[in-house]
Tab-separated table of C-alpha atoms in Angstrom:
chain	number	residue	atom	x	y	z
A	5	MET	CA	-8.839	3.060	-39.851
A	6	ALA	CA	-7.322	6.531	-40.126
A	7	THR	CA	-9.624	9.229	-41.431
A	8	ALA	CA	-7.222	12.146	-41.719
A	9	GLU	CA	-7.481	14.061	-44.990
A	10	PRO	CA	-4.968	12.674	-47.520
A	11	GLN	CA	-2.439	15.236	-48.755
A	12	THR	CA	-1.903	14.169	-52.362
A	13	ARG	CA	-4.451	15.289	-54.921
A	14	TRP	CA	-4.854	13.553	-58.263
A	15	LEU	CA	-6.193	14.374	-61.682
A	16	VAL	CA	-8.293	11.500	-62.950
A	17	LEU	CA	-8.966	11.520	-66.677
A	18	VAL	CA	-11.908	9.534	-67.978
A	19	ILE	CA	-11.551	9.241	-71.739
A	20	LYS	CA	-13.938	7.776	-74.282
A	21	LEU	CA	-12.834	7.644	-77.902
A	22	PRO	CA	-14.472	6.294	-81.052
A	23	ALA	CA	-13.332	2.759	-81.906
A	24	GLU	CA	-12.143	3.830	-85.353
A	25	PRO	CA	-9.795	5.048	-86.522
A	26	SER	CA	-7.453	3.530	-83.962
A	27	ARG	CA	-4.801	6.218	-84.514
A	28	HIS	CA	-6.741	8.525	-82.181
A	29	ARG	CA	-6.690	5.997	-79.342
A	30	VAL	CA	-2.989	5.391	-79.985
A	31	ALA	CA	-2.225	9.133	-79.949
A	32	VAL	CA	-4.008	9.663	-76.628
A	33	TRP	CA	-2.444	6.520	-75.145
A	34	ARG	CA	1.043	7.645	-76.245
A	35	GLU	CA	0.551	11.115	-74.755
A	36	LEU	CA	-0.601	9.704	-71.416
A	37	ARG	CA	2.260	7.167	-71.327
A	38	LYS	CA	4.740	9.910	-72.235
A	39	VAL	CA	3.624	12.066	-69.332
A	40	GLY	CA	3.728	9.085	-66.951
A	41	ALA	CA	0.009	8.726	-66.306
A	42	LEU	CA	-1.121	5.690	-64.374
A	43	SER	CA	-3.681	3.548	-66.178
A	44	LEU	CA	-6.477	2.600	-63.788
A	45	GLY	CA	-8.534	0.713	-66.330
A	46	GLN	CA	-9.876	1.119	-69.826
A	47	GLY	CA	-10.013	4.833	-70.554
A	48	VAL	CA	-9.253	5.889	-66.968
A	49	TRP	CA	-5.898	7.475	-66.149
A	50	ALA	CA	-4.478	9.368	-63.180
A	51	VAL	CA	-1.577	11.701	-62.454
A	52	PRO	CA	-0.666	13.660	-59.358
A	53	ASP	CA	-2.286	17.097	-59.482
A	54	VAL	CA	0.988	18.998	-59.734
A	55	PRO	CA	2.222	21.344	-62.483
A	56	THR	CA	4.559	18.692	-63.929
A	57	PHE	CA	1.597	16.764	-65.338
A	58	ALA	CA	-0.753	19.625	-66.285
A	59	ASP	CA	0.416	20.064	-69.888
A	60	GLY	CA	0.309	16.343	-70.644
A	61	ALA	CA	-3.193	16.011	-69.220
A	62	ARG	CA	-4.302	19.049	-71.222
A	63	ARG	CA	-2.797	17.627	-74.443
A	64	ALA	CA	-4.545	14.273	-73.869
A	65	VAL	CA	-7.895	16.072	-73.470
A	66	GLU	CA	-7.225	18.153	-76.607
A	67	LEU	CA	-6.365	15.014	-78.603
A	68	THR	CA	-9.542	13.364	-77.327
A	69	ASP	CA	-11.680	16.350	-78.284
A	70	ALA	CA	-10.043	16.577	-81.731
A	71	ALA	CA	-10.842	12.907	-82.319
A	72	GLY	CA	-14.530	13.412	-81.539
A	73	GLY	CA	-14.229	11.713	-78.171
A	74	ARG	CA	-15.189	12.812	-74.694
A	75	ALA	CA	-12.897	13.538	-71.787
A	76	VAL	CA	-13.732	14.342	-68.210
A	77	THR	CA	-11.037	15.481	-65.821
A	78	LEU	CA	-11.699	15.073	-62.114
A	79	ARG	CA	-9.764	16.146	-59.043
A	80	ALA	CA	-9.574	13.351	-56.531
A	81	ALA	CA	-7.887	12.169	-53.375
A	82	GLY	CA	-7.886	8.912	-51.503
A	83	ARG	CA	-10.870	8.609	-49.240
A	84	SER	CA	-8.576	7.583	-46.410
A	85	VAL	CA	-4.873	7.879	-45.692
A	86	GLU	CA	-4.543	4.193	-46.540
A	87	ASP	CA	-6.247	4.698	-49.914
A	88	ALA	CA	-3.983	7.638	-50.670
A	89	ALA	CA	-0.924	5.603	-49.717
A	90	ARG	CA	-1.998	2.704	-51.955
A	91	PHE	CA	-2.540	5.049	-54.886
A	92	GLU	CA	0.829	6.694	-54.330
A	93	ALA	CA	2.431	3.236	-54.131
A	94	MET	CA	0.829	2.261	-57.462
A	95	PHE	CA	2.184	5.403	-59.091
A	96	THR	CA	5.642	4.874	-57.581
A	97	ALA	CA	5.659	1.246	-58.755
A	98	ALA	CA	5.056	2.500	-62.289
A	99	ARG	CA	8.009	4.878	-61.901
A	100	SER	CA	10.115	2.005	-60.545
A	101	ALA	CA	9.354	0.063	-63.721
A	102	ASP	CA	10.452	3.084	-65.766
A	103	TRP	CA	13.684	3.340	-63.765
A	104	ALA	CA	14.338	-0.396	-64.213
A	105	GLU	CA	14.124	0.052	-67.976
A	106	PHE	CA	16.439	3.069	-67.763
A	107	LEU	CA	18.958	1.095	-65.700
A	108	ALA	CA	18.859	-1.737	-68.245
A	109	ASP	CA	19.656	0.755	-71.009
A	110	CYS	CA	22.539	2.122	-68.940
A	111	GLY	CA	23.858	-1.441	-68.797
A	112	LYS	CA	23.575	-1.748	-72.580
A	113	PHE	CA	25.452	1.540	-72.972
A	114	GLU	CA	28.212	0.356	-70.651
A	115	GLN	CA	28.490	-2.939	-72.564
A	116	GLU	CA	28.644	-1.119	-75.900
A	117	ILE	CA	31.492	1.120	-74.734
A	118	ALA	CA	33.351	-1.905	-73.321
A	119	LYS	CA	32.936	-3.700	-76.668
A	120	GLU	CA	34.300	-0.708	-78.602
A	121	ILE	CA	37.312	-0.577	-76.277
A	122	ARG	CA	37.915	-4.343	-76.600
A	123	GLN	CA	37.785	-4.032	-80.374
A	124	ALA	CA	39.930	-0.862	-80.300
A	125	LYS	CA	37.294	0.901	-82.380
A	126	PHE	CA	38.478	4.425	-81.643
A	127	THR	CA	36.908	6.471	-84.433
A	128	PRO	CA	35.271	9.903	-84.299
A	129	ALA	CA	32.136	8.450	-85.931
A	130	GLU	CA	31.818	5.791	-83.230
A	131	LEU	CA	32.421	8.397	-80.519
A	132	GLU	CA	29.687	10.589	-81.968
A	133	GLU	CA	27.282	7.652	-81.923
A	134	GLU	CA	28.092	6.892	-78.287
A	135	GLU	CA	27.746	10.553	-77.320
A	136	GLN	CA	24.297	10.598	-78.931
A	137	SER	CA	23.356	7.508	-76.924
A	138	LEU	CA	24.569	9.195	-73.743
A	139	GLU	CA	22.572	12.331	-74.555
A	140	ARG	CA	19.457	10.172	-75.023
A	141	LEU	CA	20.085	8.650	-71.570
A	142	ARG	CA	20.449	12.144	-70.090
A	143	ARG	CA	17.149	13.332	-71.595
A	144	TRP	CA	15.410	10.170	-70.454
A	145	HIS	CA	16.804	10.571	-66.935
A	146	GLN	CA	15.539	14.162	-66.849
A	147	ASP	CA	12.071	13.093	-68.020
A	148	LEU	CA	11.875	10.285	-65.463
A	149	SER	CA	13.151	12.546	-62.678
A	150	THR	CA	10.441	15.079	-63.484
A	151	ARG	CA	7.699	12.434	-63.324
A	152	ASP	CA	9.036	10.707	-60.202
A	153	VAL	CA	7.312	13.088	-57.803
A	154	PHE	CA	7.236	10.631	-54.892
A	155	GLY	CA	10.827	9.385	-55.178
A	156	ALA	CA	11.006	5.782	-56.335
A	157	PRO	CA	13.692	3.681	-54.625
A	158	GLU	CA	15.720	3.420	-57.862
A	159	THR	CA	16.221	7.185	-58.229
A	160	ALA	CA	19.654	7.368	-56.559
A	161	GLU	CA	20.938	4.288	-58.377
A	162	ALA	CA	19.796	5.756	-61.698
A	163	ALA	CA	21.664	9.005	-61.041
A	164	ALA	CA	24.814	7.078	-60.113
A	165	ARG	CA	24.559	4.879	-63.221
A	166	LEU	CA	24.120	7.922	-65.457
A	167	ALA	CA	27.202	9.487	-63.862
A	168	HIS	CA	29.103	6.246	-64.501
A	169	CYS	CA	27.952	6.207	-68.129
A	170	THR	CA	29.218	9.779	-68.468
A	171	GLU	CA	32.589	8.797	-66.996
A	172	ILE	CA	33.091	5.832	-69.298
A	173	CYS	CA	32.065	7.914	-72.313
A	174	GLU	CA	34.642	10.540	-71.320
A	175	ASP	CA	37.258	7.802	-71.013
A	176	TYR	CA	36.293	6.493	-74.439
A	177	ALA	CA	36.535	10.025	-75.890
A	178	GLU	CA	40.069	10.306	-74.505
A	179	ARG	CA	40.976	6.996	-76.147
A	180	VAL	CA	39.547	8.152	-79.467
A	181	PHE	CA	41.487	11.420	-79.242
A	182	THR	CA	44.691	9.564	-78.398
A	183	ALA	CA	44.208	7.206	-81.353
A	184	LEU	CA	43.769	10.049	-83.858
A	185	PRO	CA	46.762	10.965	-85.981
A	186	HIS	CA	48.069	14.341	-84.848
A	187	SER	CA	50.327	16.660	-86.687
A	188	ALA	CA	52.924	18.867	-85.058
A	189	GLU	CA	51.573	21.815	-87.031
A	190	ASP	CA	48.113	21.887	-85.483
A	191	GLY	CA	49.341	21.595	-81.897
A	192	THR	CA	47.179	18.589	-81.037
């Protein structure tokens, strides 16, 4: 068994909240999920000890304190290289699940654009809706990329799918523009 000092450090948050009202538990849970924390068990969460996660961990502790709960934040590392690798793999698996959900939403976006093209629904209102959906995908991709500190296997595929979604939205925008009535006076 290797005994070299593991490189990755972790913040482990141990959180105890009153049972009622449940909104406090939900608020802390949502904050930790939003930041990408890994749930290790009831009230125990972990994130890599890197700046990306510091604000989210701080907010979770503040929410806990405001709710009359108790939070303890610990710095930790795997005891062995193997332990550190297992912990990193658990965190990366959670990011892989996030990327899988993102990729599924990219597929839904692609299907929606294809449906609008099939139905020849080339309206500015529909384009605006699709552009908002694309912007949501972009923000989500940025959030996931920020949290994916170890590089999940789906990262490259997700970037390519987002680029494809952008391309098909641009194509749809061109179709909408072409379908609009244009007057000779306005030069369009």
